[in-house]
Amino acid sequence: MPHFPRPDAALQALRPTVAAETATTSATAGDFLHATLRPVLKLQNPLLLAVVADFVRDHHVPLASATPADRLRLLAGLLGRNTKLRYTVVGLITGQFTHEELAFYRQNRSELNRRLLELATRRVLDQAEAVVALSAAP
């Protein structure tokens, strides 16, 4: 299998700094969460919201007409139960990993997917109004 070089340094340079980021190599899932997942989620935030909004629009989820509490419930339900959306979100984030990060992710996939989806869900719920606006846009 051919090995294609990835610009790992360039990928890392694109990431925004987050407050709790650690400077050490990711040795635990918690370290990986702070050093990799949070910065990548922050970087991919506009795309995350767009992906969820497209899903809402494509599946005719009545988000715009729902009460604020129901919006949160609908979005949490989508991100918690819809496998297609969950895999799309995971791919959106893991596609930004370096070789080293991907190797760590592959060894800890179950735990890291759980953490990744929790963080992504929290981001979407905190920005529910933006998702509604994006889903209503043509």
PDB file of C-alpha atoms in Angstrom:
ATOM      1  CA  MET A   1       0.000   0.000   0.000  1.00  0.00           C
ATOM      2  CA  PRO A   2       1.550   3.337  -1.008  1.00  0.00           C
ATOM      3  CA  HIS A   3       2.245   5.894   1.667  1.00  0.00           C
ATOM      4  CA  PHE A   4       1.138   9.402   0.797  1.00  0.00           C
ATOM      5  CA  PRO A   5       2.713  12.165   2.856  1.00  0.00           C
ATOM      6  CA  ARG A   6       0.376  14.385   4.821  1.00  0.00           C
ATOM      7  CA  PRO A   7       1.248  17.891   5.826  1.00  0.00           C
ATOM      8  CA  ASP A   8       0.890  17.190   9.552  1.00  0.00           C
ATOM      9  CA  ALA A   9       2.573  20.423  10.608  1.00  0.00           C
ATOM     10  CA  ALA A  10       0.292  22.409   8.296  1.00  0.00           C
ATOM     11  CA  LEU A  11      -2.794  20.677   9.721  1.00  0.00           C
ATOM     12  CA  GLN A  12      -1.724  21.502  13.258  1.00  0.00           C
ATOM     13  CA  ALA A  13      -0.924  25.108  12.350  1.00  0.00           C
ATOM     14  CA  LEU A  14      -4.525  25.610  11.173  1.00  0.00           C
ATOM     15  CA  ARG A  15      -5.977  24.710  14.548  1.00  0.00           C
ATOM     16  CA  PRO A  16      -7.055  27.428  16.941  1.00  0.00           C
ATOM     17  CA  THR A  17      -5.623  27.443  20.437  1.00  0.00           C
ATOM     18  CA  VAL A  18      -8.011  26.402  23.194  1.00  0.00           C
ATOM     19  CA  ALA A  19      -7.587  27.358  26.829  1.00  0.00           C
ATOM     20  CA  ALA A  20      -6.970  23.908  28.319  1.00  0.00           C
ATOM     21  CA  GLU A  21      -4.687  22.650  25.554  1.00  0.00           C
ATOM     22  CA  THR A  22      -1.745  20.644  26.843  1.00  0.00           C
ATOM     23  CA  ALA A  23       1.741  20.947  25.431  1.00  0.00           C
ATOM     24  CA  THR A  24       2.659  17.303  25.950  1.00  0.00           C
ATOM     25  CA  THR A  25       2.224  14.390  23.588  1.00  0.00           C
ATOM     26  CA  SER A  26      -1.237  12.854  23.852  1.00  0.00           C
ATOM     27  CA  ALA A  27      -0.739   9.865  26.145  1.00  0.00           C
ATOM     28  CA  THR A  28      -4.290   9.479  27.471  1.00  0.00           C
ATOM     29  CA  ALA A  29      -7.774   9.990  26.093  1.00  0.00           C
ATOM     30  CA  GLY A  30      -8.085  13.098  28.286  1.00  0.00           C
ATOM     31  CA  ASP A  31      -4.866  14.552  26.886  1.00  0.00           C
ATOM     32  CA  PHE A  32      -6.051  13.760  23.359  1.00  0.00           C
ATOM     33  CA  LEU A  33      -9.359  15.473  24.064  1.00  0.00           C
ATOM     34  CA  HIS A  34      -7.635  18.721  25.047  1.00  0.00           C
ATOM     35  CA  ALA A  35      -4.704  18.648  22.629  1.00  0.00           C
ATOM     36  CA  THR A  36      -6.551  17.407  19.542  1.00  0.00           C
ATOM     37  CA  LEU A  37     -10.340  17.005  19.720  1.00  0.00           C
ATOM     38  CA  ARG A  38     -11.196  20.427  21.135  1.00  0.00           C
ATOM     39  CA  PRO A  39      -8.983  22.395  18.702  1.00  0.00           C
ATOM     40  CA  VAL A  40     -10.201  20.374  15.703  1.00  0.00           C
ATOM     41  CA  LEU A  41     -13.836  20.791  16.745  1.00  0.00           C
ATOM     42  CA  LYS A  42     -13.275  24.528  17.116  1.00  0.00           C
ATOM     43  CA  LEU A  43     -11.646  24.662  13.677  1.00  0.00           C
ATOM     44  CA  GLN A  44     -14.450  22.629  12.083  1.00  0.00           C
ATOM     45  CA  ASN A  45     -17.291  24.390  13.958  1.00  0.00           C
ATOM     46  CA  PRO A  46     -18.769  26.170  10.904  1.00  0.00           C
ATOM     47  CA  LEU A  47     -18.753  22.910   8.936  1.00  0.00           C
ATOM     48  CA  LEU A  48     -20.220  20.978  11.865  1.00  0.00           C
ATOM     49  CA  LEU A  49     -23.141  23.399  12.074  1.00  0.00           C
ATOM     50  CA  ALA A  50     -23.615  23.306   8.288  1.00  0.00           C
ATOM     51  CA  VAL A  51     -23.624  19.487   8.225  1.00  0.00           C
ATOM     52  CA  VAL A  52     -26.241  19.316  10.987  1.00  0.00           C
ATOM     53  CA  ALA A  53     -28.327  22.041   9.317  1.00  0.00           C
ATOM     54  CA  ASP A  54     -28.211  20.187   5.984  1.00  0.00           C
ATOM     55  CA  PHE A  55     -29.293  16.998   7.719  1.00  0.00           C
ATOM     56  CA  VAL A  56     -32.179  18.832   9.417  1.00  0.00           C
ATOM     57  CA  ARG A  57     -33.274  20.303   6.079  1.00  0.00           C
ATOM     58  CA  ASP A  58     -32.853  17.066   4.085  1.00  0.00           C
ATOM     59  CA  HIS A  59     -34.817  15.033   6.638  1.00  0.00           C
ATOM     60  CA  HIS A  60     -37.542  17.653   7.123  1.00  0.00           C
ATOM     61  CA  VAL A  61     -36.972  17.993  10.859  1.00  0.00           C
ATOM     62  CA  PRO A  62     -39.360  20.747  12.056  1.00  0.00           C
ATOM     63  CA  LEU A  63     -36.654  22.690  13.874  1.00  0.00           C
ATOM     64  CA  ALA A  64     -37.766  26.194  12.873  1.00  0.00           C
ATOM     65  CA  SER A  65     -41.295  25.725  14.215  1.00  0.00           C
ATOM     66  CA  ALA A  66     -40.206  23.998  17.435  1.00  0.00           C
ATOM     67  CA  THR A  67     -39.932  25.699  20.809  1.00  0.00           C
ATOM     68  CA  PRO A  68     -36.381  26.333  22.053  1.00  0.00           C
ATOM     69  CA  ALA A  69     -36.611  23.360  24.436  1.00  0.00           C
ATOM     70  CA  ASP A  70     -37.911  21.104  21.656  1.00  0.00           C
ATOM     71  CA  ARG A  71     -35.118  22.279  19.349  1.00  0.00           C
ATOM     72  CA  LEU A  72     -32.548  21.122  21.858  1.00  0.00           C
ATOM     73  CA  ARG A  73     -34.357  17.809  22.276  1.00  0.00           C
ATOM     74  CA  LEU A  74     -34.602  17.277  18.499  1.00  0.00           C
ATOM     75  CA  LEU A  75     -30.940  18.115  17.906  1.00  0.00           C
ATOM     76  CA  ALA A  76     -29.750  15.952  20.794  1.00  0.00           C
ATOM     77  CA  GLY A  77     -31.880  13.105  19.486  1.00  0.00           C
ATOM     78  CA  LEU A  78     -30.469  13.422  15.971  1.00  0.00           C
ATOM     79  CA  LEU A  79     -26.881  13.459  17.168  1.00  0.00           C
ATOM     80  CA  GLY A  80     -27.524  10.712  19.673  1.00  0.00           C
ATOM     81  CA  ARG A  81     -29.411   8.229  17.516  1.00  0.00           C
ATOM     82  CA  ASN A  82     -28.831   8.859  13.827  1.00  0.00           C
ATOM     83  CA  THR A  83     -25.912   6.686  12.765  1.00  0.00           C
ATOM     84  CA  LYS A  84     -25.418   8.404   9.403  1.00  0.00           C
ATOM     85  CA  LEU A  85     -25.138  11.839  11.015  1.00  0.00           C
ATOM     86  CA  ARG A  86     -22.868  10.510  13.772  1.00  0.00           C
ATOM     87  CA  TYR A  87     -20.481   8.937  11.239  1.00  0.00           C
ATOM     88  CA  THR A  88     -20.473  12.143   9.207  1.00  0.00           C
ATOM     89  CA  VAL A  89     -19.513  14.158  12.298  1.00  0.00           C
ATOM     90  CA  VAL A  90     -16.798  11.662  13.254  1.00  0.00           C
ATOM     91  CA  GLY A  91     -15.398  11.811   9.708  1.00  0.00           C
ATOM     92  CA  LEU A  92     -15.485  15.604   9.677  1.00  0.00           C
ATOM     93  CA  ILE A  93     -13.249  15.648  12.748  1.00  0.00           C
ATOM     94  CA  THR A  94     -10.985  12.645  12.177  1.00  0.00           C
ATOM     95  CA  GLY A  95     -10.187  13.890   8.679  1.00  0.00           C
ATOM     96  CA  GLN A  96      -8.150  16.641  10.329  1.00  0.00           C
ATOM     97  CA  PHE A  97      -5.935  14.299  12.363  1.00  0.00           C
ATOM     98  CA  THR A  98      -2.201  13.926  11.794  1.00  0.00           C
ATOM     99  CA  HIS A  99      -0.674  10.461  11.296  1.00  0.00           C
ATOM    100  CA  GLU A 100       0.260  10.240  14.975  1.00  0.00           C
ATOM    101  CA  GLU A 101      -3.177  11.376  16.116  1.00  0.00           C
ATOM    102  CA  LEU A 102      -4.873   8.914  13.794  1.00  0.00           C
ATOM    103  CA  ALA A 103      -2.748   6.064  15.168  1.00  0.00           C
ATOM    104  CA  PHE A 104      -3.757   7.008  18.725  1.00  0.00           C
ATOM    105  CA  TYR A 105      -7.391   7.382  17.653  1.00  0.00           C
ATOM    106  CA  ARG A 106      -7.436   3.939  16.047  1.00  0.00           C
ATOM    107  CA  GLN A 107      -6.205   2.363  19.295  1.00  0.00           C
ATOM    108  CA  ASN A 108      -8.822   4.196  21.370  1.00  0.00           C
ATOM    109  CA  ARG A 109     -11.631   4.566  18.826  1.00  0.00           C
ATOM    110  CA  SER A 110     -14.576   3.660  21.068  1.00  0.00           C
ATOM    111  CA  GLU A 111     -13.671   6.021  23.917  1.00  0.00           C
ATOM    112  CA  LEU A 112     -12.623   8.851  21.611  1.00  0.00           C
ATOM    113  CA  ASN A 113     -15.763   8.580  19.453  1.00  0.00           C
ATOM    114  CA  ARG A 114     -17.844   8.861  22.616  1.00  0.00           C
ATOM    115  CA  ARG A 115     -15.939  11.971  23.714  1.00  0.00           C
ATOM    116  CA  LEU A 116     -15.914  13.470  20.226  1.00  0.00           C
ATOM    117  CA  LEU A 117     -19.674  13.064  19.842  1.00  0.00           C
ATOM    118  CA  GLU A 118     -20.323  14.493  23.313  1.00  0.00           C
ATOM    119  CA  LEU A 119     -18.266  17.583  22.460  1.00  0.00           C
ATOM    120  CA  ALA A 120     -19.872  17.945  19.028  1.00  0.00           C
ATOM    121  CA  THR A 121     -23.370  17.587  20.491  1.00  0.00           C
ATOM    122  CA  ARG A 122     -22.624  20.229  23.123  1.00  0.00           C
ATOM    123  CA  ARG A 123     -21.357  22.608  20.414  1.00  0.00           C
ATOM    124  CA  VAL A 124     -24.466  22.089  18.283  1.00  0.00           C
ATOM    125  CA  LEU A 125     -26.838  22.511  21.224  1.00  0.00           C
ATOM    126  CA  ASP A 126     -25.049  25.677  22.354  1.00  0.00           C
ATOM    127  CA  GLN A 127     -25.494  27.068  18.836  1.00  0.00           C
ATOM    128  CA  ALA A 128     -28.984  25.759  18.098  1.00  0.00           C
ATOM    129  CA  GLU A 129     -30.153  29.124  16.787  1.00  0.00           C
ATOM    130  CA  ALA A 130     -27.356  29.134  14.212  1.00  0.00           C
ATOM    131  CA  VAL A 131     -28.394  25.636  13.091  1.00  0.00           C
ATOM    132  CA  VAL A 132     -31.989  26.829  12.700  1.00  0.00           C
ATOM    133  CA  ALA A 133     -30.848  29.813  10.631  1.00  0.00           C
ATOM    134  CA  LEU A 134     -28.612  27.653   8.447  1.00  0.00           C
ATOM    135  CA  SER A 135     -31.332  25.044   7.934  1.00  0.00           C
ATOM    136  CA  ALA A 136     -33.790  27.728   6.831  1.00  0.00           C
ATOM    137  CA  ALA A 137     -31.361  29.233   4.316  1.00  0.00           C
ATOM    138  CA  PRO A 138     -31.858  28.222   0.680  1.00  0.00           C
TER     139      PRO A 138
END
